[in-house]
PDB file of C-alpha atoms and ligand atoms in Angstrom:
ATOM      1  CA  MET A   1      99.546 107.623  82.003  1.00  0.00           C
ATOM      2  CA  PRO A   2     101.490 109.221  85.176  1.00  0.00           C
ATOM      3  CA  THR A   3     100.198 109.527  88.495  1.00  0.00           C
ATOM      4  CA  LYS A   4      98.797 113.039  88.854  1.00  0.00           C
ATOM      5  CA  LEU A   5      98.047 114.695  92.236  1.00  0.00           C
ATOM      6  CA  THR A   6      96.139 117.884  92.485  1.00  0.00           C
ATOM      7  CA  TRP A   7      95.845 120.159  95.673  1.00  0.00           C
ATOM      8  CA  TYR A   8      92.294 121.361  96.600  1.00  0.00           C
ATOM      9  CA  GLY A   9      93.635 123.406  99.423  1.00  0.00           C
ATOM     10  CA  HIS A  10      94.053 122.475 103.102  1.00  0.00           C
ATOM     11  CA  ASN A  11      94.627 118.659 103.247  1.00  0.00           C
ATOM     12  CA  ALA A  12      92.301 117.849 100.197  1.00  0.00           C
ATOM     13  CA  TRP A  13      93.820 116.010  97.139  1.00  0.00           C
ATOM     14  CA  LEU A  14      92.940 114.536  93.864  1.00  0.00           C
ATOM     15  CA  LEU A  15      94.986 111.562  92.928  1.00  0.00           C
ATOM     16  CA  GLU A  16      94.574 110.162  89.475  1.00  0.00           C
ATOM     17  CA  THR A  17      96.147 107.055  88.960  1.00  0.00           C
ATOM     18  CA  GLU A  18      95.555 103.488  87.405  1.00  0.00           C
ATOM     19  CA  GLY A  19      92.576 104.510  85.972  1.00  0.00           C
ATOM     20  CA  SER A  20      91.175 105.559  89.473  1.00  0.00           C
ATOM     21  CA  LYS A  21      90.387 108.886  90.812  1.00  0.00           C
ATOM     22  CA  VAL A  22      91.111 109.172  94.674  1.00  0.00           C
ATOM     23  CA  LEU A  23      89.984 111.947  96.716  1.00  0.00           C
ATOM     24  CA  ILE A  24      91.648 112.826  99.977  1.00  0.00           C
ATOM     25  CA  ASP A  25      89.988 114.591 102.964  1.00  0.00           C
ATOM     26  CA  PRO A  26      87.684 116.461 100.699  1.00  0.00           C
ATOM     27  CA  PHE A  27      86.911 119.539 102.489  1.00  0.00           C
ATOM     28  CA  LEU A  28      85.581 121.475  99.634  1.00  0.00           C
ATOM     29  CA  ASN A  29      82.380 123.453 100.286  1.00  0.00           C
ATOM     30  CA  ASP A  30      83.457 125.248 103.420  1.00  0.00           C
ATOM     31  CA  SER A  31      86.808 125.642 102.541  1.00  0.00           C
ATOM     32  CA  PRO A  32      87.907 129.243 101.685  1.00  0.00           C
ATOM     33  CA  THR A  33      90.727 128.004  99.185  1.00  0.00           C
ATOM     34  CA  SER A  34      89.357 125.078  97.564  1.00  0.00           C
ATOM     35  CA  PRO A  35      88.922 125.822  93.959  1.00  0.00           C
ATOM     36  CA  VAL A  36      86.224 123.083  93.179  1.00  0.00           C
ATOM     37  CA  GLU A  37      82.630 122.635  94.765  1.00  0.00           C
ATOM     38  CA  ALA A  38      81.903 119.114  96.003  1.00  0.00           C
ATOM     39  CA  ASP A  39      79.046 118.683  93.208  1.00  0.00           C
ATOM     40  CA  ALA A  40      81.807 119.015  90.467  1.00  0.00           C
ATOM     41  CA  VAL A  41      84.521 116.199  91.753  1.00  0.00           C
ATOM     42  CA  GLY A  42      84.176 112.856  90.535  1.00  0.00           C
ATOM     43  CA  CYS A  43      85.944 109.840  92.176  1.00  0.00           C
ATOM     44  CA  ASP A  44      85.856 106.009  92.977  1.00  0.00           C
ATOM     45  CA  HIS A  45      87.517 106.218  96.442  1.00  0.00           C
ATOM     46  CA  ILE A  46      87.632 108.716  99.164  1.00  0.00           C
ATOM     47  CA  LEU A  47      90.619 108.270 101.707  1.00  0.00           C
ATOM     48  CA  LEU A  48      89.533 110.122 105.025  1.00  0.00           C
ATOM     49  CA  SER A  49      91.957 110.487 107.823  1.00  0.00           C
ATOM     50  CA  HIS A  50      89.954 111.686 110.751  1.00  0.00           C
ATOM     51  CA  GLY A  51      86.554 112.969 111.744  1.00  0.00           C
ATOM     52  CA  HIS A  52      87.379 116.792 112.048  1.00  0.00           C
ATOM     53  CA  GLY A  53      84.958 118.838 109.986  1.00  0.00           C
ATOM     54  CA  ASP A  54      88.046 120.245 107.647  1.00  0.00           C
ATOM     55  CA  HIS A  55      88.800 116.962 106.776  1.00  0.00           C
ATOM     56  CA  LEU A  56      85.418 114.888 106.489  1.00  0.00           C
ATOM     57  CA  GLY A  57      84.097 117.881 104.817  1.00  0.00           C
ATOM     58  CA  ASP A  58      81.908 116.867 101.890  1.00  0.00           C
ATOM     59  CA  THR A  59      82.863 112.928 102.128  1.00  0.00           C
ATOM     60  CA  VAL A  60      79.005 111.972 102.927  1.00  0.00           C
ATOM     61  CA  ALA A  61      77.486 114.007 100.052  1.00  0.00           C
ATOM     62  CA  ILE A  62      80.347 112.892  97.538  1.00  0.00           C
ATOM     63  CA  ALA A  63      79.830 109.384  98.403  1.00  0.00           C
ATOM     64  CA  LYS A  64      76.379 109.058  97.963  1.00  0.00           C
ATOM     65  CA  ARG A  65      76.491 110.779  94.835  1.00  0.00           C
ATOM     66  CA  THR A  66      79.194 109.141  93.131  1.00  0.00           C
ATOM     67  CA  GLY A  67      78.998 105.522  94.960  1.00  0.00           C
ATOM     68  CA  ALA A  68      82.835 105.911  95.989  1.00  0.00           C
ATOM     69  CA  THR A  69      84.214 103.541  98.630  1.00  0.00           C
ATOM     70  CA  VAL A  70      85.323 105.372 101.678  1.00  0.00           C
ATOM     71  CA  VAL A  71      88.449 104.317 103.193  1.00  0.00           C
ATOM     72  CA  THR A  72      88.708 105.726 106.616  1.00  0.00           C
ATOM     73  CA  ASN A  73      88.950 104.419 110.413  1.00  0.00           C
ATOM     74  CA  PHE A  74      86.614 101.683 111.705  1.00  0.00           C
ATOM     75  CA  GLU A  75      84.458 104.078 113.830  1.00  0.00           C
ATOM     76  CA  ILE A  76      84.046 106.404 110.991  1.00  0.00           C
ATOM     77  CA  SER A  77      83.208 103.703 108.559  1.00  0.00           C
ATOM     78  CA  GLN A  78      80.441 102.545 111.097  1.00  0.00           C
ATOM     79  CA  TRP A  79      79.033 106.202 111.444  1.00  0.00           C
ATOM     80  CA  LEU A  80      78.688 106.486 107.711  1.00  0.00           C
ATOM     81  CA  ALA A  81      76.315 103.684 107.629  1.00  0.00           C
ATOM     82  CA  GLY A  82      74.173 106.132 109.886  1.00  0.00           C
ATOM     83  CA  GLN A  83      74.517 108.724 107.347  1.00  0.00           C
ATOM     84  CA  GLY A  84      73.205 106.867 104.349  1.00  0.00           C
ATOM     85  CA  VAL A  85      76.686 105.545 102.727  1.00  0.00           C
ATOM     86  CA  PRO A  86      75.848 101.850 102.203  1.00  0.00           C
ATOM     87  CA  ALA A  87      78.020  99.672 104.450  1.00  0.00           C
ATOM     88  CA  ASP A  88      79.504  97.879 100.936  1.00  0.00           C
ATOM     89  CA  TYR A  89      81.046 101.272 100.189  1.00  0.00           C
ATOM     90  CA  ALA A  90      82.974 101.881 103.615  1.00  0.00           C
ATOM     91  CA  ILE A  91      86.260 100.050 104.476  1.00  0.00           C
ATOM     92  CA  GLY A  92      87.227 100.607 108.234  1.00  0.00           C
ATOM     93  CA  MET A  93      90.745 100.714 109.247  1.00  0.00           C
ATOM     94  CA  ASN A  94      93.101 100.951 112.170  1.00  0.00           C
ATOM     95  CA  PRO A  95      96.714 102.384 112.152  1.00  0.00           C
ATOM     96  CA  GLY A  96      99.116  99.826 110.915  1.00  0.00           C
ATOM     97  CA  GLY A  97      96.384  98.000 108.730  1.00  0.00           C
ATOM     98  CA  GLY A  98      96.777  98.038 104.790  1.00  0.00           C
ATOM     99  CA  VAL A  99      94.458  97.410 102.081  1.00  0.00           C
ATOM    100  CA  ASP A 100      94.708  96.558  98.513  1.00  0.00           C
ATOM    101  CA  LEU A 101      92.334  98.410  96.301  1.00  0.00           C
ATOM    102  CA  PRO A 102      92.085  98.568  92.304  1.00  0.00           C
ATOM    103  CA  PHE A 103      94.585 101.470  91.950  1.00  0.00           C
ATOM    104  CA  GLY A 104      97.170 100.156  94.637  1.00  0.00           C
ATOM    105  CA  ARG A 105      97.791  99.527  98.227  1.00  0.00           C
ATOM    106  CA  VAL A 106      97.015 102.110 101.037  1.00  0.00           C
ATOM    107  CA  LYS A 107      98.399 101.576 104.479  1.00  0.00           C
ATOM    108  CA  MET A 108      97.287 103.618 107.596  1.00  0.00           C
ATOM    109  CA  THR A 109     100.031 104.998 109.729  1.00  0.00           C
ATOM    110  CA  ILE A 110      99.766 106.533 113.283  1.00  0.00           C
ATOM    111  CA  ALA A 111      99.089 110.318 113.725  1.00  0.00           C
ATOM    112  CA  HIS A 112      99.144 112.286 116.798  1.00  0.00           C
ATOM    113  CA  HIS A 113      96.201 114.674 117.032  1.00  0.00           C
ATOM    114  CA  SER A 114      92.669 114.481 118.057  1.00  0.00           C
ATOM    115  CA  SER A 115      89.596 112.941 116.366  1.00  0.00           C
ATOM    116  CA  SER A 116      86.016 113.681 116.737  1.00  0.00           C
ATOM    117  CA  PHE A 117      82.946 114.403 114.740  1.00  0.00           C
ATOM    118  CA  PRO A 118      81.439 117.824 114.230  1.00  0.00           C
ATOM    119  CA  ASP A 119      78.823 117.057 116.883  1.00  0.00           C
ATOM    120  CA  GLY A 120      81.893 116.296 119.541  1.00  0.00           C
ATOM    121  CA  SER A 121      81.191 112.510 119.707  1.00  0.00           C
ATOM    122  CA  TYR A 122      84.275 109.887 119.229  1.00  0.00           C
ATOM    123  CA  ALA A 123      85.383 109.383 115.513  1.00  0.00           C
ATOM    124  CA  GLY A 124      88.052 106.753 116.590  1.00  0.00           C
ATOM    125  CA  VAL A 125      91.717 107.644 116.093  1.00  0.00           C
ATOM    126  CA  PRO A 126      93.262 110.075 113.499  1.00  0.00           C
ATOM    127  CA  MET A 127      95.406 108.359 110.873  1.00  0.00           C
ATOM    128  CA  GLY A 128      97.928 109.074 108.108  1.00  0.00           C
ATOM    129  CA  MET A 129      98.461 107.263 105.155  1.00  0.00           C
ATOM    130  CA  VAL A 130     101.084 105.596 102.730  1.00  0.00           C
ATOM    131  CA  VAL A 131      99.622 105.126  99.130  1.00  0.00           C
ATOM    132  CA  GLU A 132     101.482 103.011  96.679  1.00  0.00           C
ATOM    133  CA  THR A 133     100.399 103.313  93.231  1.00  0.00           C
ATOM    134  CA  GLY A 134     101.692 103.514  89.507  1.00  0.00           C
ATOM    135  CA  GLY A 135     105.019 102.522  90.900  1.00  0.00           C
ATOM    136  CA  LYS A 136     104.993 105.613  93.233  1.00  0.00           C
ATOM    137  CA  ARG A 137     104.970 105.767  97.041  1.00  0.00           C
ATOM    138  CA  VAL A 138     103.304 108.703  98.778  1.00  0.00           C
ATOM    139  CA  TYR A 139     103.039 109.347 102.343  1.00  0.00           C
ATOM    140  CA  PHE A 140     100.241 112.091 103.329  1.00  0.00           C
ATOM    141  CA  ALA A 141     100.820 112.657 107.165  1.00  0.00           C
ATOM    142  CA  CYS A 142      97.556 114.398 107.515  1.00  0.00           C
ATOM    143  CA  ASP A 143      97.003 116.153 110.809  1.00  0.00           C
ATOM    144  CA  THR A 144      99.571 115.176 113.208  1.00  0.00           C
ATOM    145  CA  SER A 145     102.670 116.430 115.369  1.00  0.00           C
ATOM    146  CA  LEU A 146     106.311 115.312 114.310  1.00  0.00           C
ATOM    147  CA  PHE A 147     107.052 112.172 115.670  1.00  0.00           C
ATOM    148  CA  MET A 148     110.205 110.070 115.726  1.00  0.00           C
ATOM    149  CA  ASP A 149     108.717 106.767 113.948  1.00  0.00           C
ATOM    150  CA  MET A 150     108.194 108.576 110.814  1.00  0.00           C
ATOM    151  CA  LYS A 151     111.623 107.500 110.216  1.00  0.00           C
ATOM    152  CA  ALA A 152     110.633 104.054 109.747  1.00  0.00           C
ATOM    153  CA  ILE A 153     107.923 104.940 106.945  1.00  0.00           C
ATOM    154  CA  GLY A 154     110.669 105.697 104.625  1.00  0.00           C
ATOM    155  CA  ASP A 155     113.386 103.489 105.667  1.00  0.00           C
ATOM    156  CA  ALA A 156     113.788  99.939 104.217  1.00  0.00           C
ATOM    157  CA  SER A 157     115.772  98.670 107.243  1.00  0.00           C
ATOM    158  CA  LEU A 158     112.779  99.470 109.553  1.00  0.00           C
ATOM    159  CA  GLY A 159     109.922  98.019 107.205  1.00  0.00           C
ATOM    160  CA  GLY A 160     109.226 100.831 105.364  1.00  0.00           C
ATOM    161  CA  ALA A 161     110.463 102.050 101.724  1.00  0.00           C
ATOM    162  CA  PRO A 162     111.448 105.028 100.025  1.00  0.00           C
ATOM    163  CA  LEU A 163     109.040 107.661  99.378  1.00  0.00           C
ATOM    164  CA  ASP A 164     108.603 109.574  96.230  1.00  0.00           C
ATOM    165  CA  LEU A 165     106.746 112.299  98.052  1.00  0.00           C
ATOM    166  CA  ALA A 166     105.684 113.561 101.485  1.00  0.00           C
ATOM    167  CA  VAL A 167     102.942 115.717 102.074  1.00  0.00           C
ATOM    168  CA  LEU A 168     103.161 117.464 105.234  1.00  0.00           C
ATOM    169  CA  PRO A 169     101.277 120.151 107.136  1.00  0.00           C
ATOM    170  CA  ILE A 170     102.995 123.106 108.162  1.00  0.00           C
ATOM    171  CA  GLY A 171     100.174 125.330 109.419  1.00  0.00           C
ATOM    172  CA  ASP A 172     101.104 125.040 113.130  1.00  0.00           C
ATOM    173  CA  LEU A 173      98.567 125.444 115.952  1.00  0.00           C
ATOM    174  CA  PHE A 174      96.602 122.258 115.229  1.00  0.00           C
ATOM    175  CA  THR A 175      99.406 120.276 113.371  1.00  0.00           C
ATOM    176  CA  MET A 176     103.049 120.397 113.216  1.00  0.00           C
ATOM    177  CA  GLY A 177     104.482 123.993 112.067  1.00  0.00           C
ATOM    178  CA  PRO A 178     107.129 124.812 109.363  1.00  0.00           C
ATOM    179  CA  ALA A 179     110.060 123.965 111.574  1.00  0.00           C
ATOM    180  CA  ASP A 180     108.921 120.573 112.605  1.00  0.00           C
ATOM    181  CA  ALA A 181     108.096 120.069 109.163  1.00  0.00           C
ATOM    182  CA  VAL A 182     111.577 120.389 108.351  1.00  0.00           C
ATOM    183  CA  GLU A 183     112.597 117.689 110.855  1.00  0.00           C
ATOM    184  CA  ALA A 184     109.909 115.508 109.459  1.00  0.00           C
ATOM    185  CA  THR A 185     111.461 115.732 105.981  1.00  0.00           C
ATOM    186  CA  LYS A 186     114.826 114.776 107.504  1.00  0.00           C
ATOM    187  CA  LEU A 187     113.312 111.681 109.111  1.00  0.00           C
ATOM    188  CA  LEU A 188     111.314 110.842 106.156  1.00  0.00           C
ATOM    189  CA  ALA A 189     113.832 111.341 103.288  1.00  0.00           C
ATOM    190  CA  PRO A 190     111.491 111.552 100.359  1.00  0.00           C
ATOM    191  CA  ALA A 191     112.431 112.688  96.836  1.00  0.00           C
ATOM    192  CA  LYS A 192     109.914 115.425  97.081  1.00  0.00           C
ATOM    193  CA  VAL A 193     107.930 117.033  99.741  1.00  0.00           C
ATOM    194  CA  ALA A 194     104.701 119.237  99.589  1.00  0.00           C
ATOM    195  CA  PRO A 195     103.195 121.382 102.348  1.00  0.00           C
ATOM    196  CA  CYS A 196      99.453 121.603 103.028  1.00  0.00           C
ATOM    197  CA  HIS A 197      97.005 122.526 105.703  1.00  0.00           C
ATOM    198  CA  TYR A 198      98.337 126.185 105.925  1.00  0.00           C
ATOM    199  CA  ASN A 199      96.591 129.515 104.693  1.00  0.00           C
ATOM    200  CA  THR A 200      93.261 128.056 104.671  1.00  0.00           C
ATOM    201  CA  PHE A 201      92.478 130.482 107.736  1.00  0.00           C
ATOM    202  CA  PRO A 202      93.960 133.320 109.395  1.00  0.00           C
ATOM    203  CA  PRO A 203      95.509 131.109 112.402  1.00  0.00           C
ATOM    204  CA  ILE A 204      97.259 128.738 110.212  1.00  0.00           C
ATOM    205  CA  GLU A 205      98.808 131.272 107.832  1.00  0.00           C
ATOM    206  CA  GLN A 206     102.485 130.350 106.826  1.00  0.00           C
ATOM    207  CA  ASP A 207     105.217 131.545 104.354  1.00  0.00           C
ATOM    208  CA  ALA A 208     105.503 128.418 102.247  1.00  0.00           C
ATOM    209  CA  THR A 209     108.214 130.123  99.890  1.00  0.00           C
ATOM    210  CA  ALA A 210     110.380 130.470 102.930  1.00  0.00           C
ATOM    211  CA  TRP A 211     109.723 126.981 104.243  1.00  0.00           C
ATOM    212  CA  ALA A 212     110.527 125.781 100.791  1.00  0.00           C
ATOM    213  CA  GLU A 213     114.097 127.591 101.176  1.00  0.00           C
ATOM    214  CA  ARG A 214     114.516 125.838 104.474  1.00  0.00           C
ATOM    215  CA  ILE A 215     114.086 122.572 102.895  1.00  0.00           C
ATOM    216  CA  ARG A 216     116.481 123.018 100.209  1.00  0.00           C
ATOM    217  CA  ARG A 217     119.028 124.094 102.731  1.00  0.00           C
ATOM    218  CA  HIS A 218     118.522 121.425 105.185  1.00  0.00           C
ATOM    219  CA  THR A 219     117.288 118.159 103.691  1.00  0.00           C
ATOM    220  CA  VAL A 220     117.805 116.300 100.599  1.00  0.00           C
ATOM    221  CA  ALA A 221     114.132 116.683  99.423  1.00  0.00           C
ATOM    222  CA  GLU A 222     112.726 118.711  96.475  1.00  0.00           C
ATOM    223  CA  PRO A 223     110.311 120.967  97.586  1.00  0.00           C
ATOM    224  CA  VAL A 224     107.074 121.314  95.749  1.00  0.00           C
ATOM    225  CA  VAL A 225     104.867 124.003  96.688  1.00  0.00           C
ATOM    226  CA  LEU A 226     101.406 124.143  94.905  1.00  0.00           C
ATOM    227  CA  GLN A 227      98.597 126.708  94.854  1.00  0.00           C
ATOM    228  CA  PRO A 228      95.158 125.366  95.133  1.00  0.00           C
ATOM    229  CA  GLY A 229      93.921 123.728  91.936  1.00  0.00           C
ATOM    230  CA  GLU A 230      97.700 123.056  90.884  1.00  0.00           C
ATOM    231  CA  SER A 231      98.817 119.643  90.313  1.00  0.00           C
ATOM    232  CA  ILE A 232     102.236 117.658  90.010  1.00  0.00           C
ATOM    233  CA  ASP A 233     102.879 114.303  88.031  1.00  0.00           C
ATOM    234  CA  LEU A 234     104.440 112.045  90.591  1.00  0.00           C
TER     235      LEU A 234
HETATM  236 NI1   NI B   1      92.199 117.664 112.534  1.00  0.00          NI
HETATM  237 MN1   MN B   2      92.749 119.513 110.201  1.00  0.00          MN
END
């Protein structure tokens, strides 16, 4: 079965691979663009990039209902125990660390951003993630600015490996915008690149079709622009 990736709007994704269902940053019930409700999604793992409400989203409710393992930073993994998510069901990490899971390997990357819980308390550092599964390698930048070290993620001579897909924010204001996401694509050199973290709210409205044209003109990557609810086979 091919590895399938479905966009739930913003930075929420469902990866179906190797018999697993892996949710990423499940901001669903309060998202204006999510095509699904938190009660309706099944998963066995949740990958969570940082503590902001538009990423943490429905993590606690979904983890409690499904018993999914939450893979996130150390501080959030500790906080989840206080929210009633059993400690056995949280894996706390930090950038640079990797973990082998039933569906493959997840390695956390740096991300230049902030990270706090909805009440303002410290939520550890924000992270991106590289997921290796089903013979594919996918980088989710999550909330970040452009940074030169992105080059290492897709470059075997710098400890990385070629990427089948890079998922990049293009919304601007809180993360990199369209122009920097083109530069990020040049550094990462993925086979395909998908935009996210835009058009969820008015302040981050962007023209993804125009951005895809810039990707075609200036990079080697094939742009993949999804609508919320749409999927690609990796
Ligand atoms: Ni954020
Ligand atoms: Mn965000």
